[in-house]
GROMACS .gro file of N, CA and C in nm:
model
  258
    1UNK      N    1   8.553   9.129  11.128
    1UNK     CA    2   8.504   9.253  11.068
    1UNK      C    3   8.385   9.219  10.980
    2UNK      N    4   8.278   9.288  11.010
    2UNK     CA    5   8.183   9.284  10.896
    2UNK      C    6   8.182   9.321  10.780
    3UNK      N    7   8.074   9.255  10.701
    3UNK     CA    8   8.062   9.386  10.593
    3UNK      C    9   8.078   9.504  10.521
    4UNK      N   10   7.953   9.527  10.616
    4UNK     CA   11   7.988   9.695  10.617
    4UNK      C   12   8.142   9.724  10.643
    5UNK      N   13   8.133   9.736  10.752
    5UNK     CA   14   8.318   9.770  10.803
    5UNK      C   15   8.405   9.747  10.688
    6UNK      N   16   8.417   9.619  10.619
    6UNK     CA   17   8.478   9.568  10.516
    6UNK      C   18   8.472   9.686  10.389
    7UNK      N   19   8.343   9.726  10.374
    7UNK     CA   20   8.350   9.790  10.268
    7UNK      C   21   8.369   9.934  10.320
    8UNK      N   22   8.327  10.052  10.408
    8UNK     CA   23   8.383  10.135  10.488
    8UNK      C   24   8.536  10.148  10.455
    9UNK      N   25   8.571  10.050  10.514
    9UNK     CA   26   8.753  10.018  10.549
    9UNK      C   27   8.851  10.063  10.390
   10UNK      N   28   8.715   9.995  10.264
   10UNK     CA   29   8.783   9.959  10.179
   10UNK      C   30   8.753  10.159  10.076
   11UNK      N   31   8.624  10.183  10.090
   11UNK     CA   32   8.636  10.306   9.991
   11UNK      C   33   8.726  10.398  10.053
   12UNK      N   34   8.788  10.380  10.202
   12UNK     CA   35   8.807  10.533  10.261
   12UNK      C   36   8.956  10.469  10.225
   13UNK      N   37   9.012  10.391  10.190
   13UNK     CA   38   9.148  10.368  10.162
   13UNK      C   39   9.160  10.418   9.985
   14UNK      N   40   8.995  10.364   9.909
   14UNK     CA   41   9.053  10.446   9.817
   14UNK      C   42   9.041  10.599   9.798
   15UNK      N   43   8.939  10.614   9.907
   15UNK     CA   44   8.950  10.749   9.925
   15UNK      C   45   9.091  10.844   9.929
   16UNK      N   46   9.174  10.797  10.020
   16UNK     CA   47   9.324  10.829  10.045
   16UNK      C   48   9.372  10.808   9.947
   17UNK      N   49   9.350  10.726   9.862
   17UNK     CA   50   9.455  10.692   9.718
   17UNK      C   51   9.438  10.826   9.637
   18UNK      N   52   9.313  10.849   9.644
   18UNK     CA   53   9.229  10.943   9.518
   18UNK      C   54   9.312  11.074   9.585
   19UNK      N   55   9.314  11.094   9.650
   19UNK     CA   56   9.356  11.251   9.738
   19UNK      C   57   9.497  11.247   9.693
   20UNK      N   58   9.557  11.126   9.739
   20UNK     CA   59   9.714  11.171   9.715
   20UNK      C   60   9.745  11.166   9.564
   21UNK      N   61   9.664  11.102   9.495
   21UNK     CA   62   9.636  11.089   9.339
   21UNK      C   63   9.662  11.277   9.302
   22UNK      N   64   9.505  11.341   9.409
   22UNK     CA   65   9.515  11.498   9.319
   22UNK      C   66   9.625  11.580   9.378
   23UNK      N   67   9.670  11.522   9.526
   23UNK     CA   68   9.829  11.599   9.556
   23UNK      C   69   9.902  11.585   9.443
   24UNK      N   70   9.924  11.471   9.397
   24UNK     CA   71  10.067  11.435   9.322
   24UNK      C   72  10.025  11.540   9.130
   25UNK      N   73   9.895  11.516   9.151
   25UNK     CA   74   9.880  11.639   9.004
   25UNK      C   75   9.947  11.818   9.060
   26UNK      N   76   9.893  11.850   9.179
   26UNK     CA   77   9.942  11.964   9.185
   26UNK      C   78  10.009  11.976   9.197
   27UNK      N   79  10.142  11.860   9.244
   27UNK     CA   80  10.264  11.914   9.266
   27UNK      C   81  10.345  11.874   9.153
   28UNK      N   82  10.272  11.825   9.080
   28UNK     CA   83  10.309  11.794   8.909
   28UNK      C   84  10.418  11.711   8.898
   29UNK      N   85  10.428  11.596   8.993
   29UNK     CA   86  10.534  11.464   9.014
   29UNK      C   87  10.497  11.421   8.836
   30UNK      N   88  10.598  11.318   8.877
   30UNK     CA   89  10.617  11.235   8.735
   30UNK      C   90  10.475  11.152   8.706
   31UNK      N   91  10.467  11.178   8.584
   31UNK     CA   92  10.346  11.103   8.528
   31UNK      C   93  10.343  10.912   8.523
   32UNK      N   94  10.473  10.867   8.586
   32UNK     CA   95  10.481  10.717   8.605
   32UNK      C   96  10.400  10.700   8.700
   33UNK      N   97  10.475  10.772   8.821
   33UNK     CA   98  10.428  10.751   8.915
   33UNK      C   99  10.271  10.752   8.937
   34UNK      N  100  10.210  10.912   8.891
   34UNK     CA  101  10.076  10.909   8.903
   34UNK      C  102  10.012  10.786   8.829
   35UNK      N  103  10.015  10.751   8.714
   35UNK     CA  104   9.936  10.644   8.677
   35UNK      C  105   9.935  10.506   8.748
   36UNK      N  106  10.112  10.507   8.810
   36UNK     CA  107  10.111  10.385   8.910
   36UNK      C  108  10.041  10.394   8.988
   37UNK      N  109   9.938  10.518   9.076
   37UNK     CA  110   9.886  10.532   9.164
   37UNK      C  111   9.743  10.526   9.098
   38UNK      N  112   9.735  10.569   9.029
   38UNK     CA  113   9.539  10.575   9.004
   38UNK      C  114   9.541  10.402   8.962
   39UNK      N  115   9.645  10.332   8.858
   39UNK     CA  116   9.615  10.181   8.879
   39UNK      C  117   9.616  10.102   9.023
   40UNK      N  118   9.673  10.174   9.098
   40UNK     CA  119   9.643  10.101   9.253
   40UNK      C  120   9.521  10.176   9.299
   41UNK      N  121   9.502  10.236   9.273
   41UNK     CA  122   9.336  10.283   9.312
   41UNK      C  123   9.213  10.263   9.283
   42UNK      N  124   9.248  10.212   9.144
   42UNK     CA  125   9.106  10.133   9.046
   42UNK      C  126   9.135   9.984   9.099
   43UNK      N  127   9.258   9.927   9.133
   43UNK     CA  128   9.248   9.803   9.156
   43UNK      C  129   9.184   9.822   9.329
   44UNK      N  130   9.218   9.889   9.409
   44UNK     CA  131   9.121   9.884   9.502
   44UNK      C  132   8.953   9.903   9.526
   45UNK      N  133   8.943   9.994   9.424
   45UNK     CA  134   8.806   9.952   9.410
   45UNK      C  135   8.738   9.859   9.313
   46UNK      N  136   8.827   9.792   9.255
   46UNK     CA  137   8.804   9.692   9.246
   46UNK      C  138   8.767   9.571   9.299
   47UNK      N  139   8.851   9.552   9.386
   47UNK     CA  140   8.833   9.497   9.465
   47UNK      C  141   8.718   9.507   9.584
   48UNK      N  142   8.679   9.641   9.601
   48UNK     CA  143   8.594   9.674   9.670
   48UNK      C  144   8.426   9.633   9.634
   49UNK      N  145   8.426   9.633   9.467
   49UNK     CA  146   8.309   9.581   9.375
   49UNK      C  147   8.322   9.411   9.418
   50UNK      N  148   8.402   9.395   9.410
   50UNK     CA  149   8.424   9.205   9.400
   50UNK      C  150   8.352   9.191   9.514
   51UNK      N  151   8.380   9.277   9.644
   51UNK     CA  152   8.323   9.244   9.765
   51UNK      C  153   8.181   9.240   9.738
   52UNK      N  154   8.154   9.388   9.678
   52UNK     CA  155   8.001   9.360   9.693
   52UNK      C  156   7.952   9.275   9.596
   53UNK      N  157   7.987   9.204   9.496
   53UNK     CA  158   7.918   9.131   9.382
   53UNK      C  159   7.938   9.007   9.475
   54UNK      N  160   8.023   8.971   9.530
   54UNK     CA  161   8.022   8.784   9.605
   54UNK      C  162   7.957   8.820   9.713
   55UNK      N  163   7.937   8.892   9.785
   55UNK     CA  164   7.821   8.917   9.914
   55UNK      C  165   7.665   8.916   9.859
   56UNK      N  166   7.636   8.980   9.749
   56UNK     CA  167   7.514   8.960   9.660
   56UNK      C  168   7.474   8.820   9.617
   57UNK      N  169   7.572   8.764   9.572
   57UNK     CA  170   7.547   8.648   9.465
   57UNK      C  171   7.527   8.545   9.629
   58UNK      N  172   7.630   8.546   9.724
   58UNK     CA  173   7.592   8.471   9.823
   58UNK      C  174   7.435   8.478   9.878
   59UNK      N  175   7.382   8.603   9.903
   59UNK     CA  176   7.291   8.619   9.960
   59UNK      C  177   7.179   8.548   9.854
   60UNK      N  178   7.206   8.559   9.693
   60UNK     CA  179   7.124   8.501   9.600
   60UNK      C  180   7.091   8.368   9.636
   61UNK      N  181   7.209   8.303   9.633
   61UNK     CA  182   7.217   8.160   9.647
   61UNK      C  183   7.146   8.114   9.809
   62UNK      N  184   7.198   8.217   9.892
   62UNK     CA  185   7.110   8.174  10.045
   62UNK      C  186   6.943   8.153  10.022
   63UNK      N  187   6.927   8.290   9.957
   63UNK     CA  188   6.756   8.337   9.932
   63UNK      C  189   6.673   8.163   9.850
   64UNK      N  190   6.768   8.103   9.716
   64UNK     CA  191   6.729   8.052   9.671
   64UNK      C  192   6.707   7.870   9.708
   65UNK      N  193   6.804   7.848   9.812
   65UNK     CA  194   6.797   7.743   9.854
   65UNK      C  195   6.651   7.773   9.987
   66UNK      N  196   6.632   7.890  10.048
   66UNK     CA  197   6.540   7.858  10.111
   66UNK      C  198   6.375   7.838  10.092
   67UNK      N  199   6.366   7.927   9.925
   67UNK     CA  200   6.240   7.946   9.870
   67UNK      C  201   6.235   7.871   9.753
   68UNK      N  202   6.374   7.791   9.707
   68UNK     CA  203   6.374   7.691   9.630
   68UNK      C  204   6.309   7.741   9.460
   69UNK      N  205   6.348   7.859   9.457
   69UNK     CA  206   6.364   7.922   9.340
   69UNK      C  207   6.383   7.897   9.170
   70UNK      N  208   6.393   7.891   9.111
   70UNK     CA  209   6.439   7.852   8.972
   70UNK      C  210   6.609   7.868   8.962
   71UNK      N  211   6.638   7.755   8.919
   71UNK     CA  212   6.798   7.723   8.937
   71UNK      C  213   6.861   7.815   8.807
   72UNK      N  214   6.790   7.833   8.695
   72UNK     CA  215   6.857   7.871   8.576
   72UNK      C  216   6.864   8.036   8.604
   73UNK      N  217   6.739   8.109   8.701
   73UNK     CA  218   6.740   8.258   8.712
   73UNK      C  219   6.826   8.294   8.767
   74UNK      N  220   6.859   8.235   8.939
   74UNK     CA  221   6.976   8.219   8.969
   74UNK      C  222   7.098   8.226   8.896
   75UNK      N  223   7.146   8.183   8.832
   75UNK     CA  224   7.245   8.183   8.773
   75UNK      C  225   7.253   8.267   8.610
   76UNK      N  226   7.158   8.338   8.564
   76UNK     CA  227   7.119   8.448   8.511
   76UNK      C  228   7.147   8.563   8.606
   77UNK      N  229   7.097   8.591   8.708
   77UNK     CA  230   7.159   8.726   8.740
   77UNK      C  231   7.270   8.698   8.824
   78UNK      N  232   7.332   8.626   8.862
   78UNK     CA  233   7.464   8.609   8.915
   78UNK      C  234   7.550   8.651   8.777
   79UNK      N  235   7.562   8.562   8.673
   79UNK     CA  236   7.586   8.581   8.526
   79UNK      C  237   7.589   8.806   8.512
   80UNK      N  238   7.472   8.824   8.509
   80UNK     CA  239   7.445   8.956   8.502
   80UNK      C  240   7.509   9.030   8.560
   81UNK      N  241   7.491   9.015   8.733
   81UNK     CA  242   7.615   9.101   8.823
   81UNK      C  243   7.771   9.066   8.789
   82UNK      N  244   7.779   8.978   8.760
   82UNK     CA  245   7.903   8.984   8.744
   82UNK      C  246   7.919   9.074   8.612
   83UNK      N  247   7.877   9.074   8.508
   83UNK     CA  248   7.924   9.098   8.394
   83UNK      C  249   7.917   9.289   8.401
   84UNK      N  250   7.820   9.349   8.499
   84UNK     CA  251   7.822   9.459   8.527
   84UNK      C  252   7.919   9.565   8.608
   85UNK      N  253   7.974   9.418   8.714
   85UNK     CA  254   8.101   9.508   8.786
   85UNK      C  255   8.256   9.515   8.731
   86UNK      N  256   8.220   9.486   8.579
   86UNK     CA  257   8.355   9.507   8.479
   86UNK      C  258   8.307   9.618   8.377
   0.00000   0.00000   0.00000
C-alpha cells in the first residue's frame, strides 16, 4: 500500500470514529464511553500525523544526501516538524 492509500485508509477510519463519536452524542450514551471514543480518534489521527511527519523528514533526508545540503538545517526542520505535529 502506498502512501497516499496509507493516509486515505487512515483519515476515513477516523472519519468513522468522528461520526459514531456524533451518533453516540445524540443518542446521549454514557459520557465514558464517548471520551473513550474521541481518545481513540485523536490517537488515530495521530497516528495519521506521525505518518506524514516520517514520510517528510524521510524525503528531507533523501533530498539532502543527494544535493549534499547543510547537515545542521536538516536537522532544524526535522526538529521543527516534529515539534509542530504535537
Amino acid at each position: 500500500m502506498e502512501y497516499t492509500d496509507q493516509m486515505k485508509h487512515r483519515i476515513k477510519r477516523v472519519e468513522g470514529q468522528i461520526r459514531g463519536i456524533l451518533r453516540m452524542i445524540e443518542e446521549e450514551q454514557d459520557c465514558k464511553e464517548l471520551v473513550s471514543q474521541m481518545n481513540a480518534a485523536r490517537t488515530a489521527l495521530d497516528r495519521a500525523t506521525g505518518l506524514v511527519v516520517g514520510s517528510n523528514l524521510e524525503q528531507c533526508v533523501r533530498k539532502q544526501t543527494k544535493n549534499a545540503e547543510n547537515d545542521e538545517q536538516l536537522i532544524q526542520e526535522a526538529v521543527n516538524l516534529l515539534v509542530k505535529s504535537r
